Tab-separated table of C-alpha atoms and ligand atoms in Angstrom:
chain	number	residue	atom	x	y	z
A	1	UNK	CA	-11.926	36.683	16.686
A	2	UNK	CA	-14.989	34.386	15.934
A	3	UNK	CA	-14.188	30.892	16.249
A	4	UNK	CA	-15.927	28.860	13.824
A	5	UNK	CA	-16.576	24.857	13.894
A	6	UNK	CA	-15.557	23.082	10.572
A	7	UNK	CA	-17.019	19.552	9.789
A	8	UNK	CA	-14.326	16.949	8.657
A	9	UNK	CA	-14.661	13.498	7.308
A	10	UNK	CA	-12.936	10.849	9.357
A	11	UNK	CA	-11.773	8.535	6.617
A	12	UNK	CA	-10.289	11.043	3.872
A	13	UNK	CA	-10.006	14.343	6.054
A	14	UNK	CA	-11.820	16.377	3.426
A	15	UNK	CA	-13.155	19.308	5.364
A	16	UNK	CA	-16.838	20.942	4.841
A	17	UNK	CA	-18.266	24.012	5.799
A	18	UNK	CA	-21.664	22.206	6.682
A	19	UNK	CA	-22.616	18.737	7.854
A	20	UNK	CA	-23.520	16.304	5.461
A	21	UNK	CA	-24.610	12.574	5.429
A	22	UNK	CA	-22.208	11.545	2.463
A	23	UNK	CA	-18.711	12.756	1.909
A	24	UNK	CA	-18.428	13.674	-1.674
A	25	UNK	CA	-14.850	13.056	-2.033
A	26	UNK	CA	-14.373	9.353	-0.570
A	27	UNK	CA	-18.229	8.623	-0.976
A	28	UNK	CA	-18.005	7.485	2.624
A	29	UNK	CA	-21.617	7.826	4.330
A	30	UNK	CA	-22.109	9.304	8.264
A	31	UNK	CA	-18.142	9.919	7.852
A	32	UNK	CA	-18.460	13.708	8.462
A	33	UNK	CA	-18.247	15.109	12.164
A	34	UNK	CA	-18.059	18.432	13.552
A	35	UNK	CA	-14.916	19.331	14.908
A	36	UNK	CA	-13.406	21.905	17.031
A	37	UNK	CA	-10.891	24.258	15.027
A	38	UNK	CA	-7.365	23.799	15.883
A	39	UNK	CA	-5.586	26.748	17.559
A	40	UNK	CA	-3.650	29.188	15.385
A	41	UNK	CA	-1.350	29.835	18.206
A	42	UNK	CA	-0.682	33.148	19.629
A	43	UNK	CA	-1.237	36.135	17.381
A	44	UNK	CA	2.055	38.245	17.325
A	45	UNK	CA	1.131	41.357	15.214
A	46	UNK	CA	3.972	43.720	15.600
A	47	UNK	CA	6.671	41.409	17.158
A	48	UNK	CA	9.587	40.670	14.478
A	49	UNK	CA	10.198	37.275	14.058
A	50	UNK	CA	14.335	36.771	13.321
A	51	UNK	CA	15.801	35.980	10.276
A	52	UNK	CA	16.623	32.530	8.904
A	53	UNK	CA	19.789	31.373	7.029
A	54	UNK	CA	19.198	30.919	3.413
A	55	UNK	CA	21.496	28.750	1.078
A	56	UNK	CA	21.876	28.499	-2.658
A	57	UNK	CA	21.017	25.901	-5.052
A	58	UNK	CA	24.723	24.530	-5.512
A	59	UNK	CA	24.759	23.538	-1.873
A	60	UNK	CA	25.561	20.002	-1.751
A	61	UNK	CA	23.551	17.739	0.568
A	62	UNK	CA	25.071	14.702	1.701
A	63	UNK	CA	22.156	11.563	0.999
A	64	UNK	CA	20.935	10.492	4.269
A	65	UNK	CA	22.364	7.707	6.383
A	66	UNK	CA	20.356	4.884	6.358
A	67	UNK	CA	19.957	2.374	8.821
A	68	UNK	CA	19.384	-1.354	7.966
A	69	UNK	CA	17.090	-3.547	9.623
A	70	UNK	CA	18.588	-6.534	7.953
A	71	UNK	CA	15.047	-7.196	7.063
A	72	UNK	CA	15.422	-6.819	3.283
A	73	UNK	CA	11.800	-6.699	2.236
A	74	UNK	CA	11.327	-3.702	4.964
A	75	UNK	CA	14.490	-2.087	4.172
A	76	UNK	CA	13.548	-1.885	0.411
A	77	UNK	CA	10.024	-0.578	1.181
A	78	UNK	CA	11.722	2.236	3.124
A	79	UNK	CA	13.879	3.063	0.356
A	80	UNK	CA	17.115	1.074	1.408
A	81	UNK	CA	16.751	1.797	5.109
A	82	UNK	CA	15.639	3.700	8.249
A	83	UNK	CA	16.313	7.695	7.844
A	84	UNK	CA	16.470	9.400	10.761
A	85	UNK	CA	14.599	12.337	11.719
A	86	UNK	CA	11.600	10.802	9.623
A	87	UNK	CA	7.947	10.297	10.125
A	88	UNK	CA	6.448	6.983	8.957
A	89	UNK	CA	2.801	5.973	8.847
A	90	UNK	CA	2.065	2.388	8.874
A	91	UNK	CA	-1.733	1.943	7.861
A	92	UNK	CA	-3.484	-1.394	7.932
A	93	UNK	CA	-6.878	-2.807	8.896
A	94	UNK	CA	-7.019	-4.075	12.287
A	95	UNK	CA	-5.867	-7.375	12.907
A	96	UNK	CA	-3.657	-7.635	9.943
A	97	UNK	CA	-0.893	-7.913	11.849
A	98	UNK	CA	0.958	-4.346	11.947
A	99	UNK	CA	1.847	-4.774	15.655
A	100	UNK	CA	3.601	-7.983	14.616
A	101	UNK	CA	5.444	-6.601	12.129
A	102	UNK	CA	6.620	-3.501	13.948
A	103	UNK	CA	7.871	-5.256	17.094
A	104	UNK	CA	9.786	-7.471	14.700
A	105	UNK	CA	11.011	-4.444	12.937
A	106	UNK	CA	11.823	-2.871	16.290
A	107	UNK	CA	14.055	-6.146	17.342
A	108	UNK	CA	15.777	-6.215	14.063
A	109	UNK	CA	16.802	-2.537	14.443
A	110	UNK	CA	17.679	-3.147	17.997
A	111	UNK	CA	19.807	-6.433	16.968
A	112	UNK	CA	21.748	-3.696	14.583
A	113	UNK	CA	22.409	-1.546	17.561
A	114	UNK	CA	19.750	1.162	17.068
A	115	UNK	CA	18.024	2.584	20.053
A	116	UNK	CA	14.236	1.398	19.909
A	117	UNK	CA	11.135	2.287	21.802
A	118	UNK	CA	7.915	0.885	21.169
A	119	UNK	CA	4.986	3.013	22.798
A	120	UNK	CA	1.891	0.917	23.312
A	121	UNK	CA	-1.729	2.708	23.599
A	122	UNK	CA	-3.597	-0.244	22.601
A	123	UNK	CA	-2.342	-3.127	24.772
A	124	UNK	CA	-0.360	-3.508	28.242
A	125	UNK	CA	3.214	-3.974	28.354
A	126	UNK	CA	2.912	-7.541	29.418
A	127	UNK	CA	0.677	-8.313	26.351
A	128	UNK	CA	3.363	-6.799	23.943
A	129	UNK	CA	6.171	-8.822	26.115
A	130	UNK	CA	4.194	-11.907	25.589
A	131	UNK	CA	3.837	-11.211	21.897
A	132	UNK	CA	7.568	-11.270	22.073
A	133	UNK	CA	8.085	-14.388	23.420
A	134	UNK	CA	5.969	-15.931	21.223
A	135	UNK	CA	7.888	-14.449	18.110
A	136	UNK	CA	11.281	-15.402	19.852
A	137	UNK	CA	12.497	-11.455	20.297
A	138	UNK	CA	13.110	-11.406	23.997
A	139	UNK	CA	16.761	-11.137	23.550
A	140	UNK	CA	16.693	-7.509	21.310
A	141	UNK	CA	16.799	-4.701	23.543
A	142	UNK	CA	13.674	-2.827	22.584
A	143	UNK	CA	12.233	-0.941	25.403
A	144	UNK	CA	8.549	-0.872	26.078
A	145	UNK	CA	5.677	1.765	27.505
A	146	UNK	CA	2.283	1.635	27.731
A	147	UNK	CA	0.742	4.927	27.440
A	148	UNK	CA	-1.870	7.225	25.388
A	149	UNK	CA	-0.688	10.595	26.942
A	150	UNK	CA	1.306	12.466	24.483
A	151	UNK	CA	3.020	15.001	26.535
A	152	UNK	CA	4.296	12.355	29.023
A	153	UNK	CA	5.291	10.105	25.960
A	154	UNK	CA	7.471	13.139	24.422
A	155	UNK	CA	8.822	13.826	27.815
A	156	UNK	CA	10.253	10.181	28.037
A	157	UNK	CA	11.250	10.239	24.310
A	158	UNK	CA	13.054	13.609	25.015
A	159	UNK	CA	15.027	11.873	27.923
A	160	UNK	CA	15.930	8.446	26.367
A	161	UNK	CA	16.564	10.092	22.730
A	162	UNK	CA	15.868	6.643	20.958
A	163	UNK	CA	17.125	6.297	17.261
A	164	UNK	CA	13.437	5.043	16.796
A	165	UNK	CA	10.292	5.178	18.320
A	166	UNK	CA	6.820	3.344	17.278
A	167	UNK	CA	3.626	4.579	18.303
A	168	UNK	CA	1.053	1.925	18.184
A	169	UNK	CA	-1.388	3.541	17.529
A	170	UNK	CA	-1.859	7.362	16.700
A	171	UNK	CA	-5.796	6.785	16.977
A	172	UNK	CA	-5.333	5.828	20.830
A	173	UNK	CA	-2.882	9.041	21.688
A	174	UNK	CA	-4.102	12.333	23.323
A	175	UNK	CA	-2.945	15.878	23.756
A	176	UNK	CA	-4.420	17.323	27.104
A	177	UNK	CA	-4.400	20.809	24.612
A	178	UNK	CA	-6.813	19.988	22.117
A	179	UNK	CA	-10.550	19.630	23.592
A	180	UNK	CA	-11.580	16.367	21.773
A	181	UNK	CA	-11.854	12.792	22.435
A	182	UNK	CA	-9.133	10.303	21.548
A	183	UNK	CA	-9.576	9.337	17.589
A	184	UNK	CA	-11.494	12.346	16.427
A	185	UNK	CA	-9.674	14.184	13.694
A	186	UNK	CA	-8.532	17.129	15.740
A	187	UNK	CA	-6.578	14.792	18.434
A	188	UNK	CA	-5.404	12.338	15.564
A	189	UNK	CA	-4.004	15.567	13.603
A	190	UNK	CA	-2.668	17.112	16.672
A	191	UNK	CA	-0.779	14.349	18.271
A	192	UNK	CA	0.702	13.268	14.618
A	193	UNK	CA	1.746	17.102	14.155
A	194	UNK	CA	3.610	17.088	17.885
A	195	UNK	CA	5.122	13.813	17.018
A	196	UNK	CA	6.460	14.945	13.491
A	197	UNK	CA	7.900	18.160	14.869
A	198	UNK	CA	9.474	16.046	17.376
A	199	UNK	CA	10.965	13.682	14.897
A	200	UNK	CA	12.403	16.666	13.059
A	201	UNK	CA	13.908	18.748	15.998
A	202	UNK	CA	15.256	15.897	17.771
A	203	UNK	CA	16.484	13.453	15.034
A	204	UNK	CA	14.145	10.420	16.085
A	205	UNK	CA	12.717	8.539	13.443
A	206	UNK	CA	9.151	7.689	14.495
A	207	UNK	CA	6.437	5.256	13.165
A	208	UNK	CA	3.120	6.010	13.676
A	209	UNK	CA	0.715	2.887	13.245
A	210	UNK	CA	-2.755	3.807	12.001
A	211	UNK	CA	-5.741	1.647	11.812
A	212	UNK	CA	-7.917	1.725	8.817
A	213	UNK	CA	-11.481	2.493	9.768
A	214	UNK	CA	-14.545	2.096	8.193
A	215	UNK	CA	-16.856	3.738	9.968
A	216	UNK	CA	-16.997	7.515	11.070
A	217	UNK	CA	-16.240	7.130	15.054
A	218	UNK	CA	-12.393	7.262	14.607
A	219	UNK	CA	-10.420	9.152	12.353
A	220	UNK	CA	-8.260	6.749	10.100
A	221	UNK	CA	-4.906	6.989	8.713
A	222	UNK	CA	-5.524	9.458	5.461
A	223	UNK	CA	-5.951	12.361	7.871
A	224	UNK	CA	-2.480	12.561	8.524
A	225	UNK	CA	-0.668	11.132	5.081
A	226	UNK	CA	0.199	14.706	4.264
A	227	UNK	CA	2.025	15.294	7.505
A	228	UNK	CA	4.555	12.222	7.110
A	229	UNK	CA	7.551	11.584	5.189
A	230	UNK	CA	6.910	8.052	4.212
A	231	UNK	CA	3.296	6.268	3.902
A	232	UNK	CA	3.142	2.070	4.134
A	233	UNK	CA	0.124	0.296	3.907
A	234	UNK	CA	0.133	-3.071	4.953
A	235	UNK	CA	-2.286	-5.086	3.280
A	236	UNK	CA	-3.573	-9.022	2.651
A	237	UNK	CA	-6.689	-10.897	3.038
A	238	UNK	CA	-7.343	-12.306	6.168
A	239	UNK	CA	-7.784	-15.933	4.528
A	240	UNK	CA	-4.212	-15.694	2.929
A	241	UNK	CA	-0.971	-16.271	4.779
A	242	UNK	CA	0.703	-13.550	2.836
A	243	UNK	CA	0.718	-9.688	3.358
A	244	UNK	CA	2.248	-7.001	1.591
A	245	UNK	CA	3.636	-3.915	3.044
A	246	UNK	CA	3.390	-1.266	0.098
A	247	UNK	CA	4.982	2.289	-0.225
A	248	UNK	CA	2.038	4.678	-1.246
A	249	UNK	CA	4.486	7.537	-0.515
A	250	UNK	CA	8.074	8.272	0.151
A	251	UNK	CA	10.149	11.105	0.173
A	252	UNK	CA	13.353	9.253	0.579
A	253	UNK	CA	12.780	6.461	-1.948
A	254	UNK	CA	10.808	4.997	-4.662
A	255	UNK	CA	6.680	4.712	-4.135
A	256	UNK	CA	5.085	1.962	-4.884
A	257	UNK	CA	7.509	-0.668	-3.740
A	258	UNK	CA	6.375	-3.576	-1.856
A	259	UNK	CA	7.593	-6.111	0.628
A	260	UNK	CA	6.113	-9.462	0.731
A	261	UNK	CA	5.550	-11.411	3.953
A	262	UNK	CA	4.253	-14.706	5.110
A	263	UNK	CA	2.502	-14.895	8.207
A	264	UNK	CA	3.539	-18.014	10.235
A	265	UNK	CA	3.510	-19.375	13.768
A	266	UNK	CA	6.969	-17.629	14.431
A	267	UNK	CA	5.607	-14.429	13.233
A	268	UNK	CA	6.195	-12.593	9.593
A	269	UNK	CA	8.497	-14.262	7.546
A	270	UNK	CA	10.378	-12.550	4.597
A	271	UNK	CA	9.363	-13.997	1.111
A	272	UNK	CA	12.310	-13.201	-1.333
A	273	UNK	CA	11.053	-14.642	-4.496
A	274	UNK	CA	7.192	-13.612	-4.343
A	275	UNK	CA	6.424	-14.697	-8.039
A	276	UNK	CA	7.009	-18.227	-6.995
A	277	UNK	CA	4.984	-17.925	-3.975
A	278	UNK	CA	2.142	-15.973	-6.025
A	279	UNK	CA	2.062	-19.038	-8.477
A	280	UNK	CA	2.840	-21.741	-6.028
A	281	UNK	CA	-0.611	-23.146	-6.045
A	282	UNK	CA	-1.397	-23.014	-10.023
A	283	UNK	CA	-3.910	-25.531	-10.903
A	284	UNK	CA	-3.567	-27.572	-14.173
A	285	UNK	CA	-4.146	-25.586	-17.333
A	286	UNK	CA	-7.761	-24.319	-17.065
A	287	UNK	CA	-9.944	-21.876	-19.158
A	288	UNK	CA	-10.220	-18.302	-17.243
A	289	UNK	CA	-5.962	-17.938	-16.225
A	290	UNK	CA	-3.650	-15.986	-17.405
A	291	UNK	CA	-0.293	-15.216	-15.933
A	292	UNK	CA	0.677	-11.555	-16.064
A	293	UNK	CA	4.382	-10.667	-15.774
A	294	UNK	CA	3.955	-7.342	-13.987
A	295	UNK	CA	6.386	-4.930	-12.029
A	296	UNK	CA	5.895	-4.196	-8.424
A	297	UNK	CA	8.173	-0.927	-7.660
A	298	UNK	CA	11.498	-1.800	-8.954
A	299	UNK	CA	10.973	-5.801	-9.159
A	300	UNK	CA	9.131	-7.855	-11.106
A	301	UNK	CA	6.557	-10.294	-9.723
A	302	UNK	CA	4.418	-12.927	-12.007
A	303	UNK	CA	0.878	-12.869	-10.913
A	304	UNK	CA	-2.207	-15.223	-12.136
A	305	UNK	CA	-5.261	-13.267	-13.192
A	306	UNK	CA	-8.642	-15.485	-12.990
A	307	UNK	CA	-11.648	-15.255	-14.821
A	308	UNK	CA	-15.004	-16.813	-14.613
A	309	UNK	CA	-17.847	-16.179	-17.054
A	310	UNK	CA	-21.193	-17.519	-16.626
A	311	UNK	CA	-24.829	-16.996	-17.794
A	312	UNK	CA	-26.501	-14.096	-15.760
A	313	UNK	CA	-30.405	-14.539	-14.460
A	314	UNK	CA	-29.784	-10.589	-13.701
A	315	UNK	CA	-31.175	-7.525	-15.636
A	316	UNK	CA	-27.842	-6.179	-15.019
A	317	UNK	CA	-25.360	-9.148	-14.950
A	318	UNK	CA	-22.909	-8.891	-12.116
A	319	UNK	CA	-18.986	-7.561	-12.246
A	320	UNK	CA	-17.331	-8.910	-9.470
A	321	UNK	CA	-13.722	-7.676	-9.540
A	322	UNK	CA	-11.083	-8.307	-6.384
A	323	UNK	CA	-7.562	-6.979	-6.931
A	324	UNK	CA	-8.025	-5.106	-10.244
A	325	UNK	CA	-9.107	-1.487	-10.677
A	326	UNK	CA	-13.285	-2.100	-11.816
A	327	UNK	CA	-13.072	0.574	-13.958
A	328	UNK	CA	-10.165	-0.447	-16.050
A	329	UNK	CA	-12.164	-3.609	-16.184
A	330	UNK	CA	-15.305	-2.020	-17.578
A	331	UNK	CA	-12.956	-0.510	-19.977
A	332	UNK	CA	-11.614	-3.734	-21.232
A	333	UNK	CA	-14.980	-5.342	-21.532
A	334	UNK	CA	-16.232	-2.382	-23.516
A	335	UNK	CA	-12.913	-2.677	-25.694
A	336	UNK	CA	-13.792	-6.462	-26.637
A	337	UNK	CA	-17.333	-5.617	-27.427
A	338	UNK	CA	-16.764	-2.685	-29.815
A	339	UNK	CA	-13.477	-3.230	-31.263
A	340	UNK	CA	-13.697	-7.392	-31.428
A	341	UNK	CA	-17.376	-7.760	-31.632
A	342	UNK	CA	-16.974	-10.273	-28.334
A	343	UNK	CA	-20.032	-9.014	-26.021
A	344	UNK	CA	-20.136	-9.971	-22.816
A	345	UNK	CA	-23.779	-8.608	-22.123
A	346	UNK	CA	-26.272	-11.294	-20.313
A	347	UNK	CA	-22.993	-12.682	-18.797
A	348	UNK	CA	-21.827	-12.381	-15.152
A	349	UNK	CA	-18.369	-11.649	-14.883
A	350	UNK	CA	-15.793	-12.451	-12.063
A	351	UNK	CA	-12.229	-11.619	-12.005
A	352	UNK	CA	-9.780	-12.260	-9.353
A	353	UNK	CA	-6.015	-11.845	-8.520
A	354	UNK	CA	-4.547	-15.257	-7.300
A	355	UNK	CA	-3.281	-14.811	-3.510
A	356	UNK	CA	-4.657	-11.407	-2.754
A	357	UNK	CA	-2.162	-9.195	-4.691
A	358	UNK	CA	-3.438	-5.902	-6.019
A	359	UNK	CA	-2.568	-5.032	-9.288
A	360	UNK	CA	-2.621	-1.420	-10.558
A	361	UNK	CA	-0.495	-1.452	-13.430
A	362	UNK	CA	-2.338	-0.678	-16.959
A	363	UNK	CA	0.351	-3.338	-18.422
A	364	UNK	CA	-1.896	-5.721	-16.800
A	365	UNK	CA	-4.887	-5.230	-19.359
A	366	UNK	CA	-3.521	-8.163	-22.132
A	367	UNK	CA	-3.413	-10.398	-18.994
A	368	UNK	CA	-7.108	-9.437	-18.039
A	369	UNK	CA	-8.470	-9.985	-21.827
A	370	UNK	CA	-6.648	-13.100	-21.906
A	371	UNK	CA	-8.535	-14.504	-18.905
A	372	UNK	CA	-11.778	-13.150	-19.881
A	373	UNK	CA	-11.559	-14.288	-23.521
A	374	UNK	CA	-10.364	-17.694	-22.265
A	375	UNK	CA	-13.134	-17.880	-19.615
A	376	UNK	CA	-15.651	-16.835	-22.135
A	377	UNK	CA	-14.460	-19.131	-24.931
A	378	UNK	CA	-13.831	-21.954	-22.716
A	379	UNK	CA	-10.134	-22.324	-24.341
A	380	UNK	CA	-7.006	-22.815	-21.891
A	381	UNK	CA	-3.876	-20.211	-22.639
A	382	UNK	CA	-0.882	-22.176	-22.787
A	383	UNK	CA	0.148	-22.798	-18.942
A	384	UNK	CA	3.617	-21.847	-20.038
A	385	UNK	CA	2.687	-18.203	-21.336
A	386	UNK	CA	2.939	-14.621	-19.780
A	387	UNK	CA	1.019	-11.805	-21.072
A	388	UNK	CA	1.471	-8.053	-20.552
A	389	UNK	CA	0.325	-4.845	-22.625
A	390	UNK	CA	-1.947	-1.913	-22.176
A	391	UNK	CA	-4.995	-1.846	-24.222
A	392	UNK	CA	-6.015	1.694	-25.837
A	393	UNK	CA	-9.509	2.402	-26.569
A	394	UNK	CA	-8.840	1.885	-30.028
A	395	UNK	CA	-8.266	-1.749	-29.324
A	396	UNK	CA	-4.243	-1.076	-30.095
A	397	UNK	CA	-1.726	-2.699	-27.818
A	398	UNK	CA	0.423	-0.262	-26.078
A	399	UNK	CA	4.060	-1.107	-25.155
A	400	UNK	CA	4.875	-1.007	-21.378
A	401	UNK	CA	8.125	-0.113	-19.522
A	402	UNK	CA	10.720	-2.495	-18.315
A	403	UNK	CA	9.952	-5.380	-21.023
A	404	UNK	CA	13.336	-7.369	-20.648
A	405	UNK	CA	12.855	-7.215	-16.714
A	406	UNK	CA	9.446	-8.789	-17.035
A	407	UNK	CA	10.817	-11.439	-19.446
A	408	UNK	CA	13.241	-12.417	-17.259
A	409	UNK	CA	11.438	-12.956	-14.569
A	410	UNK	CA	9.210	-15.251	-16.251
A	411	UNK	CA	12.361	-17.191	-18.107
A	412	UNK	CA	13.768	-17.380	-14.327
A	413	UNK	CA	10.294	-19.348	-13.167
A	414	UNK	CA	10.188	-21.605	-16.399
A	415	UNK	CA	7.750	-20.042	-18.553
A	416	UNK	CA	8.727	-20.324	-22.204
A	417	UNK	CA	6.939	-18.003	-24.203
A	418	UNK	CA	5.409	-14.509	-23.843
A	419	UNK	CA	2.823	-12.423	-25.749
A	420	UNK	CA	3.388	-8.634	-25.811
A	421	UNK	CA	2.603	-5.607	-27.605
A	422	UNK	CA	4.296	-4.673	-31.196
A	423	UNK	CA	7.170	-2.465	-30.539
A	424	UNK	CA	8.010	-3.561	-27.361
A	425	UNK	CA	11.851	-2.733	-26.231
A	426	UNK	CA	14.071	-5.511	-25.235
A	427	UNK	CA	17.461	-6.342	-26.064
A	428	UNK	CA	17.091	-10.319	-25.508
A	429	UNK	CA	13.961	-12.610	-25.186
A	430	UNK	CA	15.887	-14.351	-22.076
A	431	UNK	CA	15.107	-17.813	-23.903
A	432	UNK	CA	11.684	-17.071	-24.296
A	433	UNK	CA	9.622	-17.379	-27.509
A	434	UNK	CA	8.171	-13.636	-27.725
A	435	UNK	CA	5.183	-13.216	-30.128
A	436	UNK	CA	4.373	-9.450	-30.588
A	437	UNK	CA	0.874	-8.085	-31.624
A	438	UNK	CA	-0.410	-5.099	-32.891
A	439	UNK	CA	-3.983	-4.922	-31.589
A	440	UNK	CA	-6.842	-6.653	-29.647
A	441	UNK	CA	-8.358	-8.321	-32.612
A	442	UNK	CA	-4.977	-10.010	-33.747
A	443	UNK	CA	-4.514	-11.378	-30.296
A	444	UNK	CA	-8.147	-12.785	-30.484
A	445	UNK	CA	-7.703	-14.226	-33.768
A	446	UNK	CA	-4.061	-15.966	-32.951
A	447	UNK	CA	-4.769	-17.243	-29.464
A	448	UNK	CA	-8.925	-18.176	-29.725
A	449	UNK	CA	-9.133	-18.293	-33.354
A	450	UNK	CA	-12.070	-15.919	-33.668
A	451	UNK	CA	-12.472	-12.420	-33.719
B	1	ZN	ZN1	-14.370	11.399	3.063
C-alpha cells in the first residue's frame, strides 16, 4: 500500500494535500506542517467480525449520574456536574490559569469523595504541590503524577481506576507508536484518541488541558475538539482579574453556558452574580456607554458596551472592536448610515465590552448602536436604562428571546427603564418602564432627537 504524507494546519486541524503558506480555513500563516499518516491498523480482509447487539428506539436510557464538585460555576458549565466516562477538553491561552482551575476542581471533587489523579506533563510534582499549598488544597486527596509517556500513564490509570483523571497538557503527551514529536498534530490526535477510548472503556472521566497556540509549532486544542464530549474554553484578559469558563460543545448539557471566576491571591473564586461584577466599576453617566441585558447560556448577564468616536486622520478610519463580532459592528454602522442617514465615514470607531467579556448574541445590536450614537452625538444614555434587540438590514428592530429574564435581571440590579423592540414577548415588566421601538429610526429620534 502506498503511504502518502498529508499536510495539516496545527491551529485548526484542516488537512491539505499540498503544503501552503497560509491556511484557507483559519487564515493562519505558516501553520501547515507535514504529517505522517495515522496507521489504519491491520487489514482484516477475509476475517469476519462478530455481530454487535442492537436495541430498539423504545429502550429507556437512564440519565447519567453526575458528580457535583461543589463549585457551582464549574458544575453549571459541565451541564450539572461531571458525567462518568466522559472526555472533557479545557482549552485556553498559556498562563490564563487553567492549571489553577483544574487543581482546584480536582480538590473539590476529591473532597466530595471522588478518586482523582492529576498528571502533569509540564511541571514536576513538587511544583504542583507548591501550587496546591498556595491555594490551600493540601487536605484534598488528589494523587499527583509527573509523566509524559502515555503508555505508562494509561497503565497507571488502569491499575488505579480513578473517577477523574486530569491530563495537563495534551500537547506534552507522547505515544511511542507514533513517529512524530510531542505537540505535533499526529501525536496530539493519537494521544487524545487513546485517552478518550480509555475513558469510554474504563468509565473514567478524563479532562484534557490544551494550550491555545498562535504559531504552527504546536498543535492547538481545536484539532481534538471533535473527539471529546465536552469542550470548555477558559478566557480572560491578562489585565483583568476575572476569568470565564465557556462551554462551546457539550453532549451532556447546554452549550454556551458560562462560569465566572475571579483570580485572587488564594486562587480562583466563584462569582455568583456576574452582572454586579461587570457593572461594578461603572463611571458617571458618560456619552458612549450603553448597558446591554444579555443572556449567557441559561442566565442573564448585564454588561456595559463602551464606544469612542473621534475624527480620523486616516484614509480608511480605524474600526477597533474588542469583545464583539467586528462583522456585526460593520453591519450596524452600515445600517445607521443607510437607514438613518448617520454616517461614520471619516471617524475612528473604538468599541469594547467592559470587563473583558465576549458578547456574541445578535441581541446586543441595539446596545451597540446606542453606544455608537451616544458617542457620536455626545449625548449620554440614561444610566438607569438597559437596551437589547436585534437590528435587521432594513433597520427594523427584531424581538429576541428571554425578554422577561433580561428585564428581571435589570430590575434586580436597580435599573428602572428598558428599551426593547416592538412585539417583544413578556408578561411582567418587573417594575421597569419599558419602551418598545419598531425600528432604528424611531430609536434615534427618541433617544437623540435626530434621524
Ligand atoms: Zn488553519
